[in-house]
Coordinates of C-alpha atoms in Angstrom, one line a residue:
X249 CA 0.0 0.0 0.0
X250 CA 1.5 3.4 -1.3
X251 CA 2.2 5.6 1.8
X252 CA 0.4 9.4 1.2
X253 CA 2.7 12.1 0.4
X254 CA 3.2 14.5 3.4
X255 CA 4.0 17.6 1.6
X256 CA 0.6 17.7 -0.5
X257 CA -1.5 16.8 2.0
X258 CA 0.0 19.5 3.4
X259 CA -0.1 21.8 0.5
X260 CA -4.0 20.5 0.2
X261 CA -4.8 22.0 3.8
X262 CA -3.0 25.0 2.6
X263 CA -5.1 25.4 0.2
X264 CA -8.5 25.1 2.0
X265 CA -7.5 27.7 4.8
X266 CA -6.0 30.3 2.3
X267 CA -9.5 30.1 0.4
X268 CA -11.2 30.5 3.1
X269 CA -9.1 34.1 4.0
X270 CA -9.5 34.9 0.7
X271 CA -13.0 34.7 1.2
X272 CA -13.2 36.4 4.6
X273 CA -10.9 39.5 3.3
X274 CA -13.4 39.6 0.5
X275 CA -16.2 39.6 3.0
X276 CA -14.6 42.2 5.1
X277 CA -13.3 44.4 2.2
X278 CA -17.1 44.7 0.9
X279 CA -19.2 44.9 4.4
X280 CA -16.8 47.8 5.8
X281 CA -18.8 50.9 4.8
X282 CA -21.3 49.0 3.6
X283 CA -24.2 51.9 5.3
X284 CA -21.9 54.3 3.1
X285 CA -23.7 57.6 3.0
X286 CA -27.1 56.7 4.3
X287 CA -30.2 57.6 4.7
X288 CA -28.6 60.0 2.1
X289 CA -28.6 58.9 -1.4
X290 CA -25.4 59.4 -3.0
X291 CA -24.7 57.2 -6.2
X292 CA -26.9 58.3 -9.2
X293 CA -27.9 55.0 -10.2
X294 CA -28.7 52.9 -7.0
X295 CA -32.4 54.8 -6.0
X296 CA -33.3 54.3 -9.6
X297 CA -32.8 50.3 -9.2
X298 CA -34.6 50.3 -6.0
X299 CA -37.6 52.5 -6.4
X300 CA -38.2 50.3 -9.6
X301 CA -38.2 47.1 -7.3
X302 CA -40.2 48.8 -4.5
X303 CA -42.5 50.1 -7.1
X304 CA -43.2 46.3 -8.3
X305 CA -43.5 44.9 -5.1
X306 CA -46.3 47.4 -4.1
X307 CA -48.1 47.5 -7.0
X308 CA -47.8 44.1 -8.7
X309 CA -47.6 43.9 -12.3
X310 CA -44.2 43.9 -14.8
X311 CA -43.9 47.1 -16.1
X312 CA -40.6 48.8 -14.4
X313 CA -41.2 51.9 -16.2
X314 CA -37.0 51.4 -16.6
X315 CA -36.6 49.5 -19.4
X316 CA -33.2 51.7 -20.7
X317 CA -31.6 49.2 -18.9
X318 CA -31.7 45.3 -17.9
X319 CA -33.3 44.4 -14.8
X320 CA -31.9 40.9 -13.3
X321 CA -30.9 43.4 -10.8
X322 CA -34.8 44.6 -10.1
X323 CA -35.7 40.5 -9.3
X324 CA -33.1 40.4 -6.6
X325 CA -33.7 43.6 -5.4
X326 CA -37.5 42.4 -5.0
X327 CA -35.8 39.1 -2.7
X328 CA -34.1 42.0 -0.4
X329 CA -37.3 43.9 -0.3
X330 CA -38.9 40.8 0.7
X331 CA -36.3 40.8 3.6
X332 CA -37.0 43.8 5.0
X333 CA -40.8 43.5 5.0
X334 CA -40.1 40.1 6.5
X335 CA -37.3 41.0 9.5
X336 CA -37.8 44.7 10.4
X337 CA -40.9 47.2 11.3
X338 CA -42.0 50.5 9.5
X339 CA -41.4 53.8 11.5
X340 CA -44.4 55.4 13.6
X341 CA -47.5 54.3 12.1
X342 CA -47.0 53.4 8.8
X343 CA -48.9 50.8 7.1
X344 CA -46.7 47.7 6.2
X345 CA -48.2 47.8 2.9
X346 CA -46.9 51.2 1.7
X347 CA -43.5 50.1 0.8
X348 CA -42.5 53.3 -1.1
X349 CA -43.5 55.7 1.7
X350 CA -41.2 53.3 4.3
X351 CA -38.5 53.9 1.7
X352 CA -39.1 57.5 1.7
X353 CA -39.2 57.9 5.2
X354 CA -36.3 55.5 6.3
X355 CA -34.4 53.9 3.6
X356 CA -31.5 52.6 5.6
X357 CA -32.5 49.3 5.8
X358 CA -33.8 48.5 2.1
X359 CA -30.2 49.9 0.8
X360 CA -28.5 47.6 3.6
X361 CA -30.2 44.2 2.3
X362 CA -29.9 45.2 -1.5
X363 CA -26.2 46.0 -0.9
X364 CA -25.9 42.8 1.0
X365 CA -27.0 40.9 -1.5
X366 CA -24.5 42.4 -4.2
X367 CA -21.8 41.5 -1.8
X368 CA -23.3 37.9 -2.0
X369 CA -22.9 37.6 -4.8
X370 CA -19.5 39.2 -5.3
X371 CA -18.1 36.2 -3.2
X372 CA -19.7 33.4 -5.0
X373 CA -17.7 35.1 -8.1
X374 CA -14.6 35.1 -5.9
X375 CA -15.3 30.6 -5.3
X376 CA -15.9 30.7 -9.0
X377 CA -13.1 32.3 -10.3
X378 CA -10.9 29.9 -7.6
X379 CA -12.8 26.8 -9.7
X380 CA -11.7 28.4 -13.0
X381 CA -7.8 29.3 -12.5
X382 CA -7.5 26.1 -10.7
X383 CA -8.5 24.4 -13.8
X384 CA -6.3 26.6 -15.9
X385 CA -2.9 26.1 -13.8
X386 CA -3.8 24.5 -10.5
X387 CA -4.1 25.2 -6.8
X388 CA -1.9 28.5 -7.2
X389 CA -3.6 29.9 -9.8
X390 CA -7.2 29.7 -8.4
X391 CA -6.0 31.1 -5.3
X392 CA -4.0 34.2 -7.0
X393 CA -7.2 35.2 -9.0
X394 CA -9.0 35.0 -6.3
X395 CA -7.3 36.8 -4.0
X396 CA -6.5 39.4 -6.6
X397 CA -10.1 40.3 -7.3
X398 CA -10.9 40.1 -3.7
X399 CA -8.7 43.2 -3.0
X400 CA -9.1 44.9 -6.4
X401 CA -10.6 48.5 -5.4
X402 CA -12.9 48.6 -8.5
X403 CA -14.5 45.1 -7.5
X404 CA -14.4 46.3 -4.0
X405 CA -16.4 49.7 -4.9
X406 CA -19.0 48.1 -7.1
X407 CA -19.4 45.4 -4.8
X408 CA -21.0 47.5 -2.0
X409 CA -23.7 49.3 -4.0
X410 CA -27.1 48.5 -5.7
X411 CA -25.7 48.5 -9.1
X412 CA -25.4 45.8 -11.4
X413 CA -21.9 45.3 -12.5
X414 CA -21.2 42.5 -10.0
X415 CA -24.0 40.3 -11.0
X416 CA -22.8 41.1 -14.9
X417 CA -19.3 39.9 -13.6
X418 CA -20.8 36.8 -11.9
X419 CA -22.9 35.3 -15.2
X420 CA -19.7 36.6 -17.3
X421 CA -17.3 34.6 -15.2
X422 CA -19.4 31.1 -15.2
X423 CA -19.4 31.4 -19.1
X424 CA -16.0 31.7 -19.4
X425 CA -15.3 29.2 -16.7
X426 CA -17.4 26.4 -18.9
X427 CA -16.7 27.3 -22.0
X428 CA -12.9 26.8 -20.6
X429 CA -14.0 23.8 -19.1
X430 CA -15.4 22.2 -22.4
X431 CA -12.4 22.3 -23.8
X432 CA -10.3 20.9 -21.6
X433 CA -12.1 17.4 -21.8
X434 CA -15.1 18.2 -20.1
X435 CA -18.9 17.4 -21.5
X436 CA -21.2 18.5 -24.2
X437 CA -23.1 20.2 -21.4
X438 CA -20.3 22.7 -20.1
X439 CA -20.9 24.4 -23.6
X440 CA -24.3 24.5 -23.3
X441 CA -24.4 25.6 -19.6
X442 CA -22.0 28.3 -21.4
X443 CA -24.2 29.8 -23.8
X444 CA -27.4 29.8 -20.8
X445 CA -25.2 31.8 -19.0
X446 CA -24.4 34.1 -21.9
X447 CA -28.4 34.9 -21.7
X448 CA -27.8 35.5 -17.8
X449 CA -25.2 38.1 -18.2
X450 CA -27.4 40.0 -20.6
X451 CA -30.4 39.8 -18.5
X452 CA -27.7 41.7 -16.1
X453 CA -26.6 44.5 -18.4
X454 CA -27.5 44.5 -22.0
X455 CA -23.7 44.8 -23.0
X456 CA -23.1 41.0 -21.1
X457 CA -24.2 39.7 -24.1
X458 CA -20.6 40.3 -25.7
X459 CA -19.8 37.4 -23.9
X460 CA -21.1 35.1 -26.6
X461 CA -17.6 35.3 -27.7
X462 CA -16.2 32.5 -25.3
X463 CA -19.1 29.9 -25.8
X464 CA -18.9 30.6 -29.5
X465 CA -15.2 30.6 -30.1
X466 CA -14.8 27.0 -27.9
X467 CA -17.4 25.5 -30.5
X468 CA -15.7 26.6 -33.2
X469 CA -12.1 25.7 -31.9
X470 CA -14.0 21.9 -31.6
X471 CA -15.7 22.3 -35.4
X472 CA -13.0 19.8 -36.9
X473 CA -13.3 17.3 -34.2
X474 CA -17.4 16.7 -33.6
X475 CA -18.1 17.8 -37.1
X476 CA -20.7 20.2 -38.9
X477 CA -23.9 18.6 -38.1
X478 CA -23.4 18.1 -34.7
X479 CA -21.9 22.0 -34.1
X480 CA -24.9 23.2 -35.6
X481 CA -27.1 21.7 -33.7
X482 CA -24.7 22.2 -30.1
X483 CA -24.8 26.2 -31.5
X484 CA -28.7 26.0 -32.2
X485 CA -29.3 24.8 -28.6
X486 CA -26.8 27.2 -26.9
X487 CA -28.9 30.0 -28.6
X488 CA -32.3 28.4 -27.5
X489 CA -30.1 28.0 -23.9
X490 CA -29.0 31.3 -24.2
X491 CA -32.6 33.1 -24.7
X492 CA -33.9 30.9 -21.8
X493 CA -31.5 32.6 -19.5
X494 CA -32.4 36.3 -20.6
X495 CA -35.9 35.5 -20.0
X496 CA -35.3 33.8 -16.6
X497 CA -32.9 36.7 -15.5
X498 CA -34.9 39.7 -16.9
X499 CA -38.3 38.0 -17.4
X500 CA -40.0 42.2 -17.7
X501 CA -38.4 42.9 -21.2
X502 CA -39.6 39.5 -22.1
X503 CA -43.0 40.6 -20.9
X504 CA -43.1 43.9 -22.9
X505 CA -40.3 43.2 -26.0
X506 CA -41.6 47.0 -27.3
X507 CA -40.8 49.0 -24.3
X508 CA -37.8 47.2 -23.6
X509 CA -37.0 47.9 -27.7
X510 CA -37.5 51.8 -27.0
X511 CA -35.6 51.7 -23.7
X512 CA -32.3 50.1 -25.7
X513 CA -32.8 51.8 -28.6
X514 CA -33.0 55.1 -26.6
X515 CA -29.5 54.1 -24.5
X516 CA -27.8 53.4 -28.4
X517 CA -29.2 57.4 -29.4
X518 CA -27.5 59.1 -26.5
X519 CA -24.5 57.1 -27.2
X520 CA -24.2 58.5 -30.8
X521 CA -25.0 61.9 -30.2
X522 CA -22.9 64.5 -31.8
X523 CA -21.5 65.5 -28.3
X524 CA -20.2 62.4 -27.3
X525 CA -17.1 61.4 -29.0
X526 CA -14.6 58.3 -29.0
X527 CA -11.5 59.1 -27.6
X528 CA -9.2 55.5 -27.3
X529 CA -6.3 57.5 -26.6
X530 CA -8.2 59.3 -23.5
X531 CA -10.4 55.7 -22.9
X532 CA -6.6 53.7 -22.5
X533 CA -5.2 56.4 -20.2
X534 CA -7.9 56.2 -17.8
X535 CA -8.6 52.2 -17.7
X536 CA -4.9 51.5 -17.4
X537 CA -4.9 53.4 -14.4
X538 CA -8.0 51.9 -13.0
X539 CA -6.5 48.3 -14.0
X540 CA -2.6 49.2 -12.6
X541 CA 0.7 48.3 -13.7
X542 CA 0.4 44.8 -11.6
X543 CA -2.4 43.5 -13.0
X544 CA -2.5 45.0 -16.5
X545 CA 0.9 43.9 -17.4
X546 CA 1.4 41.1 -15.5
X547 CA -1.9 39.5 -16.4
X548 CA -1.1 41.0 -20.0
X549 CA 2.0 38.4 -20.3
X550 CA 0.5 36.0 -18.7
X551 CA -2.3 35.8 -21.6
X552 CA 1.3 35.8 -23.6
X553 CA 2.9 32.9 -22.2
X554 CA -0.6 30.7 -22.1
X555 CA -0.4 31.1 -25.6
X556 CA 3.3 30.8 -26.5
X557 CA 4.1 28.2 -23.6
X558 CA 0.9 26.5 -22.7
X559 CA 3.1 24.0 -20.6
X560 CA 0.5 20.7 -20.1
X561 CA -2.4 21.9 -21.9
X562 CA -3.3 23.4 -25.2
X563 CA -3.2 26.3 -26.8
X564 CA -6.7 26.8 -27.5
X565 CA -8.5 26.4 -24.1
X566 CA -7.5 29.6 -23.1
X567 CA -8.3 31.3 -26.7
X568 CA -11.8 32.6 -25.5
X569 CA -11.1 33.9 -22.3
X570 CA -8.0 35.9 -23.7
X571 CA -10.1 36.8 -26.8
X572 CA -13.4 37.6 -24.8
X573 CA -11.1 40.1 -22.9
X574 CA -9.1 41.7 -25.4
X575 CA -12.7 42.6 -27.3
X576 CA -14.2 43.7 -24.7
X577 CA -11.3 45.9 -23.9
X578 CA -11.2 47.3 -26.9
X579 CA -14.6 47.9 -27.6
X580 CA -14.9 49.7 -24.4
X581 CA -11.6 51.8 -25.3
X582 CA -13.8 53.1 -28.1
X583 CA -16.9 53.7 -26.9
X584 CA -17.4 57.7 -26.1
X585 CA -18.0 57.4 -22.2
X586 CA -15.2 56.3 -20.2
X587 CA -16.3 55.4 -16.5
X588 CA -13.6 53.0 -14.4
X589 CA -16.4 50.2 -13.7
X590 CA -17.3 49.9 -17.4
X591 CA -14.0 48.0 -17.9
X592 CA -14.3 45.6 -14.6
X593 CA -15.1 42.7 -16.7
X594 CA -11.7 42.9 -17.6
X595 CA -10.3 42.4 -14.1
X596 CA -10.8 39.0 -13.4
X597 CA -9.3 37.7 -16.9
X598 CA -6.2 39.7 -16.1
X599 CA -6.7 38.1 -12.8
X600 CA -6.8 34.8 -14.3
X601 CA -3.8 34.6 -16.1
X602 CA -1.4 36.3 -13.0
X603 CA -2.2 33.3 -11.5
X604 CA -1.0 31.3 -13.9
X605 CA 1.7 33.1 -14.1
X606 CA 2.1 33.2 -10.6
X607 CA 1.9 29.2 -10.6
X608 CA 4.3 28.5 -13.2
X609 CA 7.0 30.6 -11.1
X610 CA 5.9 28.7 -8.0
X611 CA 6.1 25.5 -9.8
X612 CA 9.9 25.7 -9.4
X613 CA 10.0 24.7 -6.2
X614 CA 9.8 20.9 -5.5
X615 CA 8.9 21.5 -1.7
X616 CA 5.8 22.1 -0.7
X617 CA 6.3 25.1 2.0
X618 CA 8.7 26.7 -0.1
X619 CA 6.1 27.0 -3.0
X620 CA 3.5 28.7 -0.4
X621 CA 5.9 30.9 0.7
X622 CA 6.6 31.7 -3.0
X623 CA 3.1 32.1 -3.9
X624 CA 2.2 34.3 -0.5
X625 CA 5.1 36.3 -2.0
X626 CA 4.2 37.1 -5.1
X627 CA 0.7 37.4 -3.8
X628 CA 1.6 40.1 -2.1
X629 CA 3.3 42.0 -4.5
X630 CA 0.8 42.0 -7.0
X631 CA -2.1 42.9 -4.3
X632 CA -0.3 45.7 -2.4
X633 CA -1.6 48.3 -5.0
X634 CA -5.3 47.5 -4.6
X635 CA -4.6 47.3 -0.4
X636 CA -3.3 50.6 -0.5
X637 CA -5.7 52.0 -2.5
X638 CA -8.8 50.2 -0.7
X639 CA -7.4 51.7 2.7
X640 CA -7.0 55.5 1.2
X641 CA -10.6 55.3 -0.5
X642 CA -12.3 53.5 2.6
X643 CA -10.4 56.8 4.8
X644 CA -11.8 59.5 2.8
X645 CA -15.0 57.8 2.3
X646 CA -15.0 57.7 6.4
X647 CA -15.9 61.2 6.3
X648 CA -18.4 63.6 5.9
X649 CA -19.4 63.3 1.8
X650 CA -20.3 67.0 0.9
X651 CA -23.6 66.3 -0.3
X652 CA -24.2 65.1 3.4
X653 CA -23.1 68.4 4.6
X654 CA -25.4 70.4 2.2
X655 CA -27.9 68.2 3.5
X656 CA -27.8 69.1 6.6
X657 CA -27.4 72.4 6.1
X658 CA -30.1 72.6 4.3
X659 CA -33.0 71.1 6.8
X660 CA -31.5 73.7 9.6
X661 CA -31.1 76.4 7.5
X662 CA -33.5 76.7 4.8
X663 CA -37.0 78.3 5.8
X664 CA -39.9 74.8 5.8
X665 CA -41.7 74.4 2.3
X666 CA -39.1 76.5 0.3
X667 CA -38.7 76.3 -3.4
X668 CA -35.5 74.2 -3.8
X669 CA -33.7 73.2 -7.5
X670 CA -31.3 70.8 -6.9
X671 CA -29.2 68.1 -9.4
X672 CA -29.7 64.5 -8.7
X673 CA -27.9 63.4 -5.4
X674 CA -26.8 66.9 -5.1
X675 CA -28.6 67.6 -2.2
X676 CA -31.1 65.2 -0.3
X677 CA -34.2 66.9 1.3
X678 CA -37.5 66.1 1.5
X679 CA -39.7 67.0 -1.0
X680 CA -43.6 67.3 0.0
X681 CA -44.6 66.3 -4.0
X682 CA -43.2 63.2 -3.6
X683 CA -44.3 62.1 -0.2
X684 CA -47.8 63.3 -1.1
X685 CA -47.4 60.8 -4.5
X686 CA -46.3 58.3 -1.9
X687 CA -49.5 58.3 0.3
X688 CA -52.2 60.5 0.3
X689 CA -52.9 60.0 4.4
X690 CA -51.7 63.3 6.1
X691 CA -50.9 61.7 8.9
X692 CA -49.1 58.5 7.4
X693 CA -47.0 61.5 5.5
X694 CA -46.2 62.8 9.3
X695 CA -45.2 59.9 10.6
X696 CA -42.9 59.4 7.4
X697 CA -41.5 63.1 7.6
X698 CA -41.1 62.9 11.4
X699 CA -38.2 60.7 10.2
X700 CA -36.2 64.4 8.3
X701 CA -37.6 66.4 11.3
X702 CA -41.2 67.2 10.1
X703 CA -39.6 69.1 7.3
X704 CA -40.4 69.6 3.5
X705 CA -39.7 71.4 0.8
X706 CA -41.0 72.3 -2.6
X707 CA -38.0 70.1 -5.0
X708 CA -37.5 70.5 -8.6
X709 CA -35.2 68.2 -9.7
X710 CA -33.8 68.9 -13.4
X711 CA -31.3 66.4 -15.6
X712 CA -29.2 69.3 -14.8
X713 CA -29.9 72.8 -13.9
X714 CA -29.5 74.3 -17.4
X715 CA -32.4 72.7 -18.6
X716 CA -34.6 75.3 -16.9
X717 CA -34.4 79.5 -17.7
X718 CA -34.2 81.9 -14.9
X719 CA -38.2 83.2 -15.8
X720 CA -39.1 79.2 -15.1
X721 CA -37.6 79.1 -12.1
X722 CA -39.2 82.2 -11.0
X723 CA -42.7 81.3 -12.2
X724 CA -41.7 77.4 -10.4
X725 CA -41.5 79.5 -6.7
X726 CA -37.8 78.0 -7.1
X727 CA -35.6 80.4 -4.6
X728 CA -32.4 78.2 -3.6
X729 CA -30.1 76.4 -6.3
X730 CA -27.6 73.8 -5.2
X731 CA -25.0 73.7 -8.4
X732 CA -22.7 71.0 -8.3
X733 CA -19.2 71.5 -9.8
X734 CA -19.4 68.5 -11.8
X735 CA -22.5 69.4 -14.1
X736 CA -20.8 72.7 -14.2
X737 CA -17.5 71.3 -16.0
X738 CA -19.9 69.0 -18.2
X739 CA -21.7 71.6 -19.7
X740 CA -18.8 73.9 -20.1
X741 CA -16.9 70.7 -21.8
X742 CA -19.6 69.9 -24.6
X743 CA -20.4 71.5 -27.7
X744 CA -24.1 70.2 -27.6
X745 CA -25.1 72.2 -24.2
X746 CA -24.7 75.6 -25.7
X747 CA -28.2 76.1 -24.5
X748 CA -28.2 75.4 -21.4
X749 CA -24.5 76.5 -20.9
X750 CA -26.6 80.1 -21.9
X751 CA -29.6 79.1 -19.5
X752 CA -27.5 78.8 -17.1
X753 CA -25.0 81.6 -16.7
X754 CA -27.8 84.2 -17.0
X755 CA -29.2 82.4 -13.5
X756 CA -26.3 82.4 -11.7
X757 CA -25.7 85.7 -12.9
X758 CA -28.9 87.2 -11.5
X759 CA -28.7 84.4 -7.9
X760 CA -26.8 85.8 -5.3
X761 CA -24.2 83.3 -3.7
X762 CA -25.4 82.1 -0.2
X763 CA -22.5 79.2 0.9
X764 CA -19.8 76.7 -0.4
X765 CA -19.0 73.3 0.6
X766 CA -15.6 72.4 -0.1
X767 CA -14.6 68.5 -0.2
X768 CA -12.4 69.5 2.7
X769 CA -13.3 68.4 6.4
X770 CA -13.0 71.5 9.2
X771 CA -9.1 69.9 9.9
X772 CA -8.4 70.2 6.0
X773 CA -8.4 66.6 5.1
X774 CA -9.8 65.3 1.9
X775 CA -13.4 63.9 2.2
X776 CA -15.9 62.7 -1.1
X777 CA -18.4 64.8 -3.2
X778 CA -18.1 67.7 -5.0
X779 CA -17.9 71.0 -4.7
X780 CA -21.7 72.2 -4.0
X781 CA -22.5 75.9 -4.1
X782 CA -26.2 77.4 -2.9
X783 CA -27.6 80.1 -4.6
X784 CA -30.4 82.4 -4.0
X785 CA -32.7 83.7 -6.4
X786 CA -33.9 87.3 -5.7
X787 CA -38.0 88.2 -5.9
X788 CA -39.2 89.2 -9.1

């Protein structure tokens, strides 16, 4: 009987425990922060995800009135919902029923659940992304892209908000996994399960559907060996797989294919319009320094060496992960917008192949603690960037966000029921219109404004405050403006806002400058937001 080998039973226990930190420091990297400016609403895009959910859940039907965008985020969002109803009480005396006026009043613990569930979810893609570099280079490898995305501050960021770039970056990562997987020996239904979650990723964001690429390249790369008839009919049931997962993941555009037509055809229109341009150059400069020396260059040759030196497997198994993220890369790189989480599919391919980088240098060692040492080390390395920036971000987050302060300052300062124009998550006040659409019972709208200390205000809330002149802000009873510095540097930046770049300078130049907020705390240190200026309009 062959006596075990010591050193990999060892190296096997290694293994387990250093997943399971991986897993905890991804835990604890994502639930630090995780009530991040609440009850204040600060990222543009989470309240619109939400109120769509709470909107469902209270008045039944499938109609999200969102349909610009895909909505497997909306289901889940409807599970967390579900949670609160389930676990916690509304304030006062609301009834249980109006969900949207328990938002309004005290939205803390809906944005706690739906955030907890993205963070969920961001760890099952940290176990499958372990599954998939073990596959592709072996214990090391899994480990190393884990433990690289687990740390990456763009992951990290996206992970703790209602947004839905994780879950794009979950269904994204199980079709490449199994379209990997099929061609490394594995069955007819890896492929298959490929292409379903291809429809997955596209019920999560519309643009997840550009990972057909994998599924589709791997059948190809098989064409000479299972022949034409049976690739046609492997690629007619991945399609047929493919549009069963869209319609399980986002089952509302499904449900009306016209609205959800005029939503994505709407989203393609802004894209082309005359002031939005393509700039790769610009697009390049900004993702490499979102992605970082480490793991864009590193991951970059390790793509390189799987293809020149793919050591004990082949060439071709890792052809549609590296081709999947070279595309997408470079389709990004051209499209006109250039925001850091568009490119985060990205980071877990690059993450991918430093591991198996990572694990060929480590295979040099023939003893076992010698090759964890070696694979902590370069571990390390690679992941002190993404530390360092996770620890600076989670610091300046720590404090007061200037919208917070203008908050504030605004429900002590500002006289009850004022006329208030502010930009989205500029400023968050009350506003009496929409707690009045929220429940017509005067004294269920107490209870909910006893919550913002009984106060409300008259809120006009603009795309951006040069869509409105100064006579129809007048004849609106609008008397404060909160002008953020970003919309102010948009507008100035575009040839296509002459009009409003006209509308308004000729309203700031008849307000009357009340206060400042500065993204500096009282001891001068850095804090988050822009730069938020109050104006006052003068009577008529």
């Amino acid at each position: 009987m062959t006596r075990p080998d010591a050193g990999a039973a060892t190296y096997e226990r290694w293994e387990r425990w250093a997943l399971l930190g991986v897993l905890f420091l991804g835990a604890a990297t994502r639930t630090c922060q995780l009530d991040w400016g609440l009850p204040y609403e600060l990222h543009p895009d989470e309240p619109g995800y939400l109120r769509c959910a709470l909107r469902l859940a209270e008045e039944g039907g499938t109609d999200t009135h969102l349909f610009s965008r895909s909505h497997m985020i909306t289901s889940l969002n409807r599970l967390a919902i579900g949670l609160v109803d389930w676990t916690t009480d509304p304030p006062g005396n609301l009834p249980r029923d109006r969900l949207t006026l328990w938002f309004l009043s005290s939205p803390r613990p809906f944005y706690l659940a739906a955030r907890g569930m993205t963070v969920a979810l961001a760890l099952v893609t940290l176990l499958v992304l372990h599954r998939f570099g073990r596959r592709m280079g072996g214990p090391v490898a899994g480990l190393v892209a884990a433990g690289l995305v687990a740390v990456h501050p763009l992951h990290v960021e996206q992970s703790r908000l209602v947004v839905p770039d994780v879950h794009l970056l979950l269904a994204m990562s199980c079709a490449l996994s199994l379209a990997h997987r099929y061609l490394t020996g594995g069955r007819t239904s890896s492929l298959l399960w490929s292409f379903a979650w291809v429809g997955v990723a596209a019920g999560a964001k519309y643009n997840g559907a550009s990972v057909t690429l994998a599924p589709a390249l791997a059948l190809l790369l098989e064409f000479p060996r299972i022949g034409g008839r049976r690739a046609i009919a492997l690629g007619t049931a991945g399609c047929a797989l493919a549009a069963t997962g869209f319609a399980l993941a986002n089952p509302y555009a499904v449900l009306h294919p016209k609205l959800a037509y005029i939503g994505f055809s709407y989203q393609m229109r802004l894209a082309a319009e005359a002031h939005f341009w393509a700039a790769p150059v610009s697009a390049l400069r900004e993702y490499a320094t979102v992605l970082g020396p480490d793991l864009g260059l590193v991951g970059a040759l390790g793509a390189v060496f799987a293809v020149v030196r793919p050591g004990s497997g082949s060439r071709a198994q890792h052809l549609p992960t590296i081709a999947f993220g070279a595309a997408f890369f470079c389709y990004m790189a051209s499209r006109p917008l250039h925001y850091p989480r568009y490119i985060l599919p990205v980071v877990p391919v690059l993450a991918l192949f430093c591991g198996l980088l990572v694990a060929r240098v480590a295979a040099r060692s023939k003893h076992a603690h010698v090759k964890c040492a070696t694979t902590l080390l370069l571990l390390a390395v690679l992941a002190v960037r993404g530390v360092a920036e996770y620890v600076a971000s989670t610091t300046v987050r720590g404090r007061e966000d200037t919208r917070v302060r203008a908050s504030v300052w605004a429900r002590s300062a500002l006289p009850m029921g004022a006329g208030v124009a502010t930009e989205p998550r500029a400023v968050q006040i009350p506003s009496r219109s929409a707690f009045e659409a929220a429940g017509m019972d005067p004294s269920c709208r107490e209870a909910a404004l006893a919550e913002w200390g009984g106060r409300a205000y008259d809120v006009t809330v603009p795309w951006n405050l040069g869509e409105r002149t100064l006579a129809e802000y007048r004849a609106m009873g609008v008397r404060y403006l909160f002008l953020a510095d970003w919309t102010w540097d948009r507008i100035r930046s575009r040839e296509g806002y002459a009009r409003q770049l006209a509308n308004l300078a000729e309203t700031l130049e008849a307000a009357r400058p009340t206060v400042t907020f500065e993204p500096r705390d009282e001891a001068g240190r850095a804090t988050d937001g822009p730069v938020i200026r109050v104006y006052e309009l003068p009577a008529q």
